mmCIF file of C-alpha atoms and ligand atoms in Angstrom:
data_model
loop_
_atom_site.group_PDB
_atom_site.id
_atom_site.type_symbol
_atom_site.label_atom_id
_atom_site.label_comp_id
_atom_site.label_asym_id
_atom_site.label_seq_id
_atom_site.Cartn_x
_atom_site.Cartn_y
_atom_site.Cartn_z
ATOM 1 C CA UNK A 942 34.365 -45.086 -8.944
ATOM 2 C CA UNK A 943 35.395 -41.150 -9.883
ATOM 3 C CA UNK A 944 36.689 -39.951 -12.838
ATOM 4 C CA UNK A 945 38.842 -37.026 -12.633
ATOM 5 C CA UNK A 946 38.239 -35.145 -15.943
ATOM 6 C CA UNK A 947 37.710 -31.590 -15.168
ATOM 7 C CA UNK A 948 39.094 -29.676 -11.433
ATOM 8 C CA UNK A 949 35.295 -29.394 -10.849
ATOM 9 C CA UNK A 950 35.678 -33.311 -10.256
ATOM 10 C CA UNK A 951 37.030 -32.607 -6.773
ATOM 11 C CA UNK A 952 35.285 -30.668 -4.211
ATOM 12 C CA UNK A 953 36.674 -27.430 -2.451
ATOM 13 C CA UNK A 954 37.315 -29.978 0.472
ATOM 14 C CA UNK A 955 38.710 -32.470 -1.287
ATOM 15 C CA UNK A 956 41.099 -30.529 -2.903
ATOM 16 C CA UNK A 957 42.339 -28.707 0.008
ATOM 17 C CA UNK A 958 42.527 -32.205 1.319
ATOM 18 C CA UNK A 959 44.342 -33.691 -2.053
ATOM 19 C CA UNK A 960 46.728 -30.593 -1.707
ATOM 20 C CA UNK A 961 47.541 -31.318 1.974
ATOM 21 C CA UNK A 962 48.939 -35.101 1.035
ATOM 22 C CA UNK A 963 50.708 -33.970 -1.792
ATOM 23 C CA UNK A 964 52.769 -31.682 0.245
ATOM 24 C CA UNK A 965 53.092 -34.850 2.869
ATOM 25 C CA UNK A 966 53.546 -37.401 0.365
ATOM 26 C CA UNK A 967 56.409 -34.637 -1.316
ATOM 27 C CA UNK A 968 58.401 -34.877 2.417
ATOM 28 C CA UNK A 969 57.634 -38.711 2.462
ATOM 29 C CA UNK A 970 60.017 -38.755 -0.391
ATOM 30 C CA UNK A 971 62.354 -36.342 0.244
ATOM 31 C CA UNK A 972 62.752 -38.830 3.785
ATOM 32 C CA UNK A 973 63.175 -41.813 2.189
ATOM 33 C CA UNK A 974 59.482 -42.827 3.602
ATOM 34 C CA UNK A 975 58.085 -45.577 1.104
ATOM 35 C CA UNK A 976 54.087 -45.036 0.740
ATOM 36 C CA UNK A 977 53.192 -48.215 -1.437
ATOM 37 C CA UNK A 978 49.358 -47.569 -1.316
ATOM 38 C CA UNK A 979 48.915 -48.551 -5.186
ATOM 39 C CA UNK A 980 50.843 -51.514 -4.717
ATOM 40 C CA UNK A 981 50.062 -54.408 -7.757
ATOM 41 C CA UNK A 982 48.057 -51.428 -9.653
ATOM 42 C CA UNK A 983 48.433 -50.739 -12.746
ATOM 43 C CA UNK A 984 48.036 -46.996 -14.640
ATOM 44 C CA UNK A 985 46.819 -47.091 -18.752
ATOM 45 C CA UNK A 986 48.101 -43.788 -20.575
ATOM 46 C CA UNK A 987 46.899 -42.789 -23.819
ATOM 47 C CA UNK A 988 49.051 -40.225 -25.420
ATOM 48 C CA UNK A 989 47.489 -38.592 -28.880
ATOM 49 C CA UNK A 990 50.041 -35.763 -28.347
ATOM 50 C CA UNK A 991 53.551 -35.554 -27.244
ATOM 51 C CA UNK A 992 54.615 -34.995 -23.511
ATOM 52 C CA UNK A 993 57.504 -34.743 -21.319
ATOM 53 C CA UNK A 994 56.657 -34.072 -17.796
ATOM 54 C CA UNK A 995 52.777 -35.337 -18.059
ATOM 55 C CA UNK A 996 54.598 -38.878 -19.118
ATOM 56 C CA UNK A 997 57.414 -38.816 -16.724
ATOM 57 C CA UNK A 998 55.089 -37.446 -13.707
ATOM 58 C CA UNK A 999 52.156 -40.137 -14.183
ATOM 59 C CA UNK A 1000 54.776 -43.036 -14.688
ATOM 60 C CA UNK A 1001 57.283 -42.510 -12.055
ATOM 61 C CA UNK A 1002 54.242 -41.367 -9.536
ATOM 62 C CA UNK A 1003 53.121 -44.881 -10.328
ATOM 63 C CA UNK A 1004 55.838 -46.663 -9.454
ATOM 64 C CA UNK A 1005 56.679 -44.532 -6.609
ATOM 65 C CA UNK A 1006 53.432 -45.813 -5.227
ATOM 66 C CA UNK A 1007 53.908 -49.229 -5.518
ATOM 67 C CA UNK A 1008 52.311 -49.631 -8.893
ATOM 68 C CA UNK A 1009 53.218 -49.676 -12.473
ATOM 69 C CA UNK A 1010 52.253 -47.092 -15.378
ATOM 70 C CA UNK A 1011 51.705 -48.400 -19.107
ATOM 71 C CA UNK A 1012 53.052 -45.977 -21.703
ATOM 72 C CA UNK A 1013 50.486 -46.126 -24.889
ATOM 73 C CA UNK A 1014 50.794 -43.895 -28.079
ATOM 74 C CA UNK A 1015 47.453 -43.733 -29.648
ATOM 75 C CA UNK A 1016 49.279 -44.464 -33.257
ATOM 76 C CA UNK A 1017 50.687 -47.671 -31.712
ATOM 77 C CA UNK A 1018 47.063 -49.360 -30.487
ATOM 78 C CA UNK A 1019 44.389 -49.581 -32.308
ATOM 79 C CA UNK A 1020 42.315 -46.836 -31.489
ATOM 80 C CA UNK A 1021 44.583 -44.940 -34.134
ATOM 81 C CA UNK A 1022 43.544 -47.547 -36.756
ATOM 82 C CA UNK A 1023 39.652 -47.114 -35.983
ATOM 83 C CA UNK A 1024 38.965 -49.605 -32.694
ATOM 84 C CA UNK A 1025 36.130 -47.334 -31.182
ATOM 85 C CA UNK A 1026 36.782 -45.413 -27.944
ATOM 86 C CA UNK A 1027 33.398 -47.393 -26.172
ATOM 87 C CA UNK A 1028 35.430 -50.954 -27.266
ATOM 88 C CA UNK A 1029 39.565 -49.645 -25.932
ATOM 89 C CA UNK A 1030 37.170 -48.366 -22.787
ATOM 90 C CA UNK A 1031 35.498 -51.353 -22.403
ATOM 91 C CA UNK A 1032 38.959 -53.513 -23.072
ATOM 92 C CA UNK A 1033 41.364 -51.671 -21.310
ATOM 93 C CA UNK A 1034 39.083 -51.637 -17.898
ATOM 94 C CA UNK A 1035 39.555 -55.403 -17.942
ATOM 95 C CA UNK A 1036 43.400 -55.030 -17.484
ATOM 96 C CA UNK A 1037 44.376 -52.074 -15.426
ATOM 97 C CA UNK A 1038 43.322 -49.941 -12.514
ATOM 98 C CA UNK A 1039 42.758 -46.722 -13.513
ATOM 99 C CA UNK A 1040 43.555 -44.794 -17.167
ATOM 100 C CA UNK A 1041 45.135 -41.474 -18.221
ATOM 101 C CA UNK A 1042 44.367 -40.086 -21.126
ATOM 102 C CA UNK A 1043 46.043 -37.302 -23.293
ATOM 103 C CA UNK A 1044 43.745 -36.444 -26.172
ATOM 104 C CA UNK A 1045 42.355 -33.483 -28.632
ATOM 105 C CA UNK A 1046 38.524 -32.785 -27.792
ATOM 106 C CA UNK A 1047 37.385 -33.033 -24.126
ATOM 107 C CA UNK A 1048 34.081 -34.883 -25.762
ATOM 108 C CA UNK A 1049 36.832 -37.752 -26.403
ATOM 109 C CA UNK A 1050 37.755 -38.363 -22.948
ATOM 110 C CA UNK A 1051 33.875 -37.820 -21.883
ATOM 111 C CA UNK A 1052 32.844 -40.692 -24.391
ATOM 112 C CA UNK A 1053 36.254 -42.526 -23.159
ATOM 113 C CA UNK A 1054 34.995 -42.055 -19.289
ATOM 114 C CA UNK A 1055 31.358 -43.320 -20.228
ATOM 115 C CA UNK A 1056 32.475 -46.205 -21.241
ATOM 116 C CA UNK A 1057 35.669 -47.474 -18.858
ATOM 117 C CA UNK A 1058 34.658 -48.935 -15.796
ATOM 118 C CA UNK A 1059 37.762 -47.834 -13.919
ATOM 119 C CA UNK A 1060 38.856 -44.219 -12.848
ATOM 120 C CA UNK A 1061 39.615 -41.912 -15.913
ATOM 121 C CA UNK A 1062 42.170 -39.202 -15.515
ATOM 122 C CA UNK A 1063 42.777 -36.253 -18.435
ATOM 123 C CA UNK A 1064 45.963 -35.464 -18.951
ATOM 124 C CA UNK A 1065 45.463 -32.823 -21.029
ATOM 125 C CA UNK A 1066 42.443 -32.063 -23.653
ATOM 126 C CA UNK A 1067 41.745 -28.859 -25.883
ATOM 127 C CA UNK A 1068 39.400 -27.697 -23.355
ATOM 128 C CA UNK A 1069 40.776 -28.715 -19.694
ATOM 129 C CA UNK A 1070 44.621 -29.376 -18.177
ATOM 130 C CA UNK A 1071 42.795 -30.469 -14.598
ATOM 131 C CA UNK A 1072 46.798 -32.332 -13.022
ATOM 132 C CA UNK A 1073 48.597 -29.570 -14.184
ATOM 133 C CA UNK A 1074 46.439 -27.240 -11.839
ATOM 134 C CA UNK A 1075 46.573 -29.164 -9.089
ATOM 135 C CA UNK A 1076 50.312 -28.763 -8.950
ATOM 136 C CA UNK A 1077 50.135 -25.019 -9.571
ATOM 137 C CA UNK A 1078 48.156 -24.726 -7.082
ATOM 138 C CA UNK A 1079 50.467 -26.757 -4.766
ATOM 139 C CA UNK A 1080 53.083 -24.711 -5.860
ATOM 140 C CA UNK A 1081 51.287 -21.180 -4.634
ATOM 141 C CA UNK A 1082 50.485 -22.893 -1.442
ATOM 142 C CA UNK A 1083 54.177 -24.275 -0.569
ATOM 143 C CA UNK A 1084 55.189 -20.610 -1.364
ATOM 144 C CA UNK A 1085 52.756 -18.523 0.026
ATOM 145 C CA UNK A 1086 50.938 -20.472 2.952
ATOM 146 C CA UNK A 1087 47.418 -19.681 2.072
ATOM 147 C CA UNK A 1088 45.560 -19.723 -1.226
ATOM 148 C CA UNK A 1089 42.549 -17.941 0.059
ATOM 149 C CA UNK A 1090 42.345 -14.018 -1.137
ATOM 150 C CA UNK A 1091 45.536 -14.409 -3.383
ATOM 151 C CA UNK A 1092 44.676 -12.827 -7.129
ATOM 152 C CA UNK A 1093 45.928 -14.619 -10.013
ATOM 153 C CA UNK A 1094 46.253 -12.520 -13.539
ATOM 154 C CA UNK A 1095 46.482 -14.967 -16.470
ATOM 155 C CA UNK A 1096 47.703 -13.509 -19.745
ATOM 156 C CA UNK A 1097 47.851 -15.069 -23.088
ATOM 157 C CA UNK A 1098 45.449 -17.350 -24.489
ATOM 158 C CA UNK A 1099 42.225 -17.403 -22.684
ATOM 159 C CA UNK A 1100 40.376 -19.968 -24.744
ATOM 160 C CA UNK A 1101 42.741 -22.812 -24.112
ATOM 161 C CA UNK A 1102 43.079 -26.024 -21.260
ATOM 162 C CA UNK A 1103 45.078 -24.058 -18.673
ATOM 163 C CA UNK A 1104 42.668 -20.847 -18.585
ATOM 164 C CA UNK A 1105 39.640 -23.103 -18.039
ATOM 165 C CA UNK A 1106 41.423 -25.241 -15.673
ATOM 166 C CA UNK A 1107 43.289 -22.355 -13.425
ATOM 167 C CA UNK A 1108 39.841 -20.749 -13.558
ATOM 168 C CA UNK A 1109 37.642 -23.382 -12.137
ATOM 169 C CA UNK A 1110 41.075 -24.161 -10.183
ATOM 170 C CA UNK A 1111 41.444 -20.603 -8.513
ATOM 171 C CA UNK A 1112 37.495 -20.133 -7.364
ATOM 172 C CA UNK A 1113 37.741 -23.610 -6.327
ATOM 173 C CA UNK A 1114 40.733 -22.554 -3.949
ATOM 174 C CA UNK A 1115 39.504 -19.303 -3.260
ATOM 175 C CA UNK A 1116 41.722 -16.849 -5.188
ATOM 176 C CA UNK A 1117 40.027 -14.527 -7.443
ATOM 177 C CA UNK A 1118 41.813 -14.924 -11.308
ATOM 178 C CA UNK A 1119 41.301 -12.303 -14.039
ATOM 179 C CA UNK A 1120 42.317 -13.146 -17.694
ATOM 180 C CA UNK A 1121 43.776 -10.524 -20.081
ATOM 181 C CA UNK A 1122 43.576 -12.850 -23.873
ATOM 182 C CA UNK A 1123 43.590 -10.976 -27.010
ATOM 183 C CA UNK A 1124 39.842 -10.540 -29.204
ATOM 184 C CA UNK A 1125 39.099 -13.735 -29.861
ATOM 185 C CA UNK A 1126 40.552 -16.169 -27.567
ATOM 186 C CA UNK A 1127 38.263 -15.033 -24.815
ATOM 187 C CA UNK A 1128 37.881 -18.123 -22.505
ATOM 188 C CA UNK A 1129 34.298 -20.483 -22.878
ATOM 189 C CA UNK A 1130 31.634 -18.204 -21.419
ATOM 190 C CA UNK A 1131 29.875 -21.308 -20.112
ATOM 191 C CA UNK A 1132 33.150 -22.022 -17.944
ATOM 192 C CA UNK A 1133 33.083 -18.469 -16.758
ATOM 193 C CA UNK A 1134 29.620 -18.299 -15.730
ATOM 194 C CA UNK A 1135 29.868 -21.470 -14.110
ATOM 195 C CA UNK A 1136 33.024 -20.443 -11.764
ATOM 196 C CA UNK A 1137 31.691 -17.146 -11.219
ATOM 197 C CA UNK A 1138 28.510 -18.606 -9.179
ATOM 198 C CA UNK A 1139 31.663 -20.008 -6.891
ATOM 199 C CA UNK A 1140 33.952 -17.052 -6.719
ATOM 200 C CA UNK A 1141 35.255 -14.040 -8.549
ATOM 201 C CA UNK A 1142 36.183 -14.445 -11.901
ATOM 202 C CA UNK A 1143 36.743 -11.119 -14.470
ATOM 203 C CA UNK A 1144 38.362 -10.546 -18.121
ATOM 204 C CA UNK A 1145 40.001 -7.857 -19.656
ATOM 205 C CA UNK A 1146 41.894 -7.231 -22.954
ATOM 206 C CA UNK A 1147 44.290 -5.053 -21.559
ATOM 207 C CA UNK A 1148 47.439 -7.033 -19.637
ATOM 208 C CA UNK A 1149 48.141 -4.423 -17.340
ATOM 209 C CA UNK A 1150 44.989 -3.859 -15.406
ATOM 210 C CA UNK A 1151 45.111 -7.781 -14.943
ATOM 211 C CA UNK A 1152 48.331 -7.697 -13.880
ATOM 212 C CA UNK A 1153 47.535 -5.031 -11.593
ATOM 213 C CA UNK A 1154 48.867 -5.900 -7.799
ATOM 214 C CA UNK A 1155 48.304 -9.647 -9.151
ATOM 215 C CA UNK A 1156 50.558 -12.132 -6.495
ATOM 216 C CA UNK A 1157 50.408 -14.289 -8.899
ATOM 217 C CA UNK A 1158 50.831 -14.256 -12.623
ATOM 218 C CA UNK A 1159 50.806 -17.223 -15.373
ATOM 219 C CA UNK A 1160 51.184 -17.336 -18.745
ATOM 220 C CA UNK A 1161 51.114 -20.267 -21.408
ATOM 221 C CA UNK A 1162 52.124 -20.959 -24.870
ATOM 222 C CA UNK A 1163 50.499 -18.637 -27.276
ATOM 223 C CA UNK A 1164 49.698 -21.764 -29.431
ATOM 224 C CA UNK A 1165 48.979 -25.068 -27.696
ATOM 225 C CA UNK A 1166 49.245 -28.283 -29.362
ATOM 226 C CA UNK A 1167 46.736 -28.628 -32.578
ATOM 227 C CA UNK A 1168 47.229 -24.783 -33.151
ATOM 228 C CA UNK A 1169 50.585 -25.411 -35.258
ATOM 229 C CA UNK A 1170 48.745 -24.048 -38.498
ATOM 230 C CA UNK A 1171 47.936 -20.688 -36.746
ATOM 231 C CA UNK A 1172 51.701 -19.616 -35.625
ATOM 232 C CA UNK A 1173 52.357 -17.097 -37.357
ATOM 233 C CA UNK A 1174 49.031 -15.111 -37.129
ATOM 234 C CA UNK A 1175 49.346 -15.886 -32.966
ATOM 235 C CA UNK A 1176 52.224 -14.246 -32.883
ATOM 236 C CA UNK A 1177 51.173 -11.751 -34.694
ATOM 237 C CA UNK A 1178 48.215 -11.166 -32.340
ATOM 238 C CA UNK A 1179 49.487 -12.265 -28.774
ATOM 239 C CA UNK A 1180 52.878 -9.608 -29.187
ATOM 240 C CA UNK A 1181 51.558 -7.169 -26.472
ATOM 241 C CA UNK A 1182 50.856 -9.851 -24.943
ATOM 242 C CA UNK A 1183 53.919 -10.690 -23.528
ATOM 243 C CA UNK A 1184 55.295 -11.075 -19.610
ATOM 244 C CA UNK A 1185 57.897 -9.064 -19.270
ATOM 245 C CA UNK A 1186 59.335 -6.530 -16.722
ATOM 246 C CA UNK A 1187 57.114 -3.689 -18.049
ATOM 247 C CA UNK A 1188 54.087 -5.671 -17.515
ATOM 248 C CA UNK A 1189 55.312 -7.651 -13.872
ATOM 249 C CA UNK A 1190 56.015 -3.732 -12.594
ATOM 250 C CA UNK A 1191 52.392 -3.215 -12.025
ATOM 251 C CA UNK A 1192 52.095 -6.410 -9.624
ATOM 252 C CA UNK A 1193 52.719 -6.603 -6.102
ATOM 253 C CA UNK A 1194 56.236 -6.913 -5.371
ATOM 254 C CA UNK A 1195 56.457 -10.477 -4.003
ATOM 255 C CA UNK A 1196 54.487 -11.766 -7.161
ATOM 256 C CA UNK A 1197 55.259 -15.477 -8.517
ATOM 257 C CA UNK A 1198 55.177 -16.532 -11.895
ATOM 258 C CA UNK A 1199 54.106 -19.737 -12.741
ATOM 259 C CA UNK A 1200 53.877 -21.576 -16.496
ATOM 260 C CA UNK A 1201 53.226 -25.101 -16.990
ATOM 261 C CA UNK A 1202 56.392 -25.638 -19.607
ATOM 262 C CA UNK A 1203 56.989 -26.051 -21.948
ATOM 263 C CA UNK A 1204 58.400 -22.058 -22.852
ATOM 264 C CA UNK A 1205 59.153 -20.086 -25.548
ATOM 265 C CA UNK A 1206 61.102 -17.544 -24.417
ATOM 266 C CA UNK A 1207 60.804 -14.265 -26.499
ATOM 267 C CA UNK A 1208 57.090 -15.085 -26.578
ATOM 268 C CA UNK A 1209 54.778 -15.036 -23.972
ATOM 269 C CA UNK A 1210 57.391 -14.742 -21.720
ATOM 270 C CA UNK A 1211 61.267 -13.182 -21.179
ATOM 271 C CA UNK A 1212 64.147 -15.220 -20.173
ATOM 272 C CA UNK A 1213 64.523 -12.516 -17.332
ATOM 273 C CA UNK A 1214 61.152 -13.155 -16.108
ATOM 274 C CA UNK A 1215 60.999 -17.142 -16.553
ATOM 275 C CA UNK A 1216 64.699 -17.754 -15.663
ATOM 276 C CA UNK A 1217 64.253 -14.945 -12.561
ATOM 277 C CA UNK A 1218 63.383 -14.788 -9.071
ATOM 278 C CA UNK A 1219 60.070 -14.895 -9.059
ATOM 279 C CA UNK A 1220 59.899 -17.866 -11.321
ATOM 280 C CA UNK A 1221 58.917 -21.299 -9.855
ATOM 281 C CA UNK A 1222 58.523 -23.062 -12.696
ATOM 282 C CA UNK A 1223 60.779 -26.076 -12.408
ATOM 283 C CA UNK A 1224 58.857 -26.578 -8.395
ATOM 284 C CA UNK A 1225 55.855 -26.429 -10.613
ATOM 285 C CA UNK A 1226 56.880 -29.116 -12.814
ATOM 286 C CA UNK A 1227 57.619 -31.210 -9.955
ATOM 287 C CA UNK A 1228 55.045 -30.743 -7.927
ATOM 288 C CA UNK A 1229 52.826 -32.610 -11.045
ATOM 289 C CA UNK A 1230 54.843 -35.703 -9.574
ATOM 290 C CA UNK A 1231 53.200 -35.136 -6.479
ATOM 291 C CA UNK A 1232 49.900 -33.766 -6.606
ATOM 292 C CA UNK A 1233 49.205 -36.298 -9.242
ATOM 293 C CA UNK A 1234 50.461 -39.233 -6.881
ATOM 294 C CA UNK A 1235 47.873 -37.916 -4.365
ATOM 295 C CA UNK A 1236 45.546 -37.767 -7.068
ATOM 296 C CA UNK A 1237 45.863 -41.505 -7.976
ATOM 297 C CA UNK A 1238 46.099 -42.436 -4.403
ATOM 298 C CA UNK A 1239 42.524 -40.808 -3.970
ATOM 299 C CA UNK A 1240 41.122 -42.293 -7.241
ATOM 300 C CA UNK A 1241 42.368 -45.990 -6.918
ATOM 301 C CA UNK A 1242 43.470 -46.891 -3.659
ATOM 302 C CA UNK A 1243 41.389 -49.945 -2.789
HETATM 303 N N1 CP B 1428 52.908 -29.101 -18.662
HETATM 304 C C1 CP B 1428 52.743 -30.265 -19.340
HETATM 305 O O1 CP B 1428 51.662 -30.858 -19.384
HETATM 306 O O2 CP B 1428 53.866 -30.688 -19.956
HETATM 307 P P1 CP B 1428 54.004 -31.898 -20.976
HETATM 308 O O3 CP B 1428 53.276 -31.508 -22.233
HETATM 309 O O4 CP B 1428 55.474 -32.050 -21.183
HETATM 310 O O5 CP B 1428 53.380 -33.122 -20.381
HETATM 311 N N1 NVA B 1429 48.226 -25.140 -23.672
HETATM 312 C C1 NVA B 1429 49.330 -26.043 -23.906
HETATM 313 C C2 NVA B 1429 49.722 -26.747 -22.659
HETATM 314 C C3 NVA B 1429 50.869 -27.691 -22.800
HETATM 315 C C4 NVA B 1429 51.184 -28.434 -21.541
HETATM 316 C C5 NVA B 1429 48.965 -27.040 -24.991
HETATM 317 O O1 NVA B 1429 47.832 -27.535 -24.976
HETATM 318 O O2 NVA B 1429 49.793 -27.316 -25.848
#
C-alpha cells in the first residue's frame, strides 16, 4: 500500500514510468480505447478548499477508469464538526479504495495517511501540490521530448505548494529549477537541501537572472488559498514580480510557460504572456486528467 503525498513518493523510475502511461493512456482516449483497470473502485475526496480542475480531473479520471469518485466537502461530513482525522481515516478505509484529500497543513494529510489503510493522495496542501506536477511535467515532456538538462525559472511565491512540489519535481526529472520569490517567501530550506543532494537547485531575488535562457518558466498566484488576509500587502510586494515580455526576453526563445490556473492576469502574469504562444496552460490543465489517471492506476490497481 503507497501513499502518494509528496513527488518524493515516486521514484525517478517510477515517474518516468508514470509519465510514459499518462501520455499512452492520453492516446487511449483520444482512440476511443477503454482502459477499465479500476473497474468497481471507488475514489474518497476530501475538499477543505474550493477546486475546479483538481475535482473535475480526480472524478472523471475515475470513471474513465472504470471506477467511481465520491465528492466530499469537509463542512458536509463530520470531520468539519470535530470527528477526528485517525476515526474518518479509519472509517472511510472500510468503504473505498483509495482517498484524495485537499486540505490546509501537510501535517493533516500525514496524520490522515497514518491512519487510512488504503492509498492516500494530496490534492493540494499548504506545503506540497504533488498531481499538479506530475502533469506539468507531462506537459514539458509532450512539448519538448526530453526533460533531462531543461532549466525551469519559477517566479513568484517561493514558499508555497507548487515551488516545493516543481522543485522536488524538476531534480526528480532531471531539470535544474531556480526560484526568484521576493524576501520572505523564500521556499522551506529543508526542501531545498533535500533536492539539492538529487540535482541542481538555486534561488535568487532578482527575476531576471532566473529567467535567464530558462526553457521553461512558471509562475503561480501571488496568494494561494488561506493567504486571502494578506492581498493587499502581496501585491504590494510581488509587483516586480511579474511575467511579462520584459522579463520572458531574457529566456531562450522557444521557452514555455506553464501555471497551474487558476490566473490573475495583471498579476503574476500578462494576458499577452498567459493567453500567447508560448502558453500551454489549458494542455496543462488537462494533462492533470491524465497523469493523475496513471497515478491511480499505479496506486490501486489490484
Ligand atoms: N490547479 C489546481 O489545482 O486547480 P484547482 O484549484 O481548480 O483544483
Ligand atoms: N498555490 C495555489 C495553487 C492553486 C491550485 C493555492 O494554493 O491556492
Amino acid at each position: 500500500m503507497r501513499h502518494f503525498l509528496t513527488i518524493n513518493d515516486l521514484s525517478k523510475e517510477e515517474l518516468h514510468e508514470l509519465l510514459e502511461d499518462a501520455i499512452t493512456m492520453k492516446q487511449e482516449v483520444k482512440d476511443g480505447i477503454p482502459h477499465p483497470h479500476l473497474a468497481g473502485q471507488t475514489l474518497g475526496m476530501i475538499f477543505e478548499k474550493s477546486s475546479t480542475r483538481t475535482r473535475v480531473s480526480f472524478e472523471v479520471g475515475m470513471y474513465q477508469l472504470g471506477g467511481h469518485a465520491l465528492f466530499l466537502s469537509a463542512n458536509d461530513i463530520q470531520l468539519g464538526r470535530g470527528e477526528t482525522v485517525a476515526d474518518t481515516a479509519k472509517v472511510m478505509s472500510r468503504y473505498v479504495d483509495g482517498m484524495m484529500i485537499r486540505t490546509f497543513g501537510h501535517a493533516k494529510i500525514e496524520e490522515f495517511a497514518a491512519n487510512a489503510t488504503v492509498p492516500i493522495i494530496n490534492g493540494l496542501t499548504n506545503e506540497h501540490h504533488p498531481t499538479q506536477v506530475l502533469a506539468d511535467l507531462m506537459t514539458i515532456k509532450e512539448h519538448k521530448g526530453e526533460l533531462k538538462g531543461l532549466k525551469v525559472a519559477f517566479i513568484g511565491d517561493g514558499n508555497n505548494n507548487m515551488t516545493h512540489s516543481l522543485i522536488q519535481g524538476a531534480v526528480n526529472a532531471d531539470m535544474s529549477i531556480i526560484v526568484a520569490s521576493p524576501k520572505g517567501y523564500e521556499p522551506d530550506q529543508d526542501i531545498v537541501d533535500e533536492a539539492a543532494t538529487e540535482g541542481s537547485v538555486s534561488f535568487t531575488y532578482d527575476p531576471k537572472e532566473a529567467v535567464k535562457d530558462a526553457d521553461i518558466i512558471i509562475t503561480d498566484v501571488w496568494a494561494s488559498m488561506g493567504d486571502e488576509a494578506e492581498i493587499e500587502t502581496r501585491l504590494q510586494t510581488f509587483k516586480d514580480y511579474q511575467v511579462n515580455s520584459d522579463l520572458v526576453d531574457y529566456a531562450q526563445r522557444d521557452y514555455l510557460f506553464l501555471h497551474c490556473l487558476p490566473a490573475h492576469r495583471g498579476e503574476e502574469v500578462t494576458a499577452d504572456i498567459i493567453d500567447g504562444p508560448h502558453s500551454v496552460v489549458f494542455d496543462e490543465a488537462e494533462n492533470r486528467l491524465h497523469a493523475q489517471k496513471a497515478l491511480l492506476k499505479k496506486l490501486l490497481k489490484k
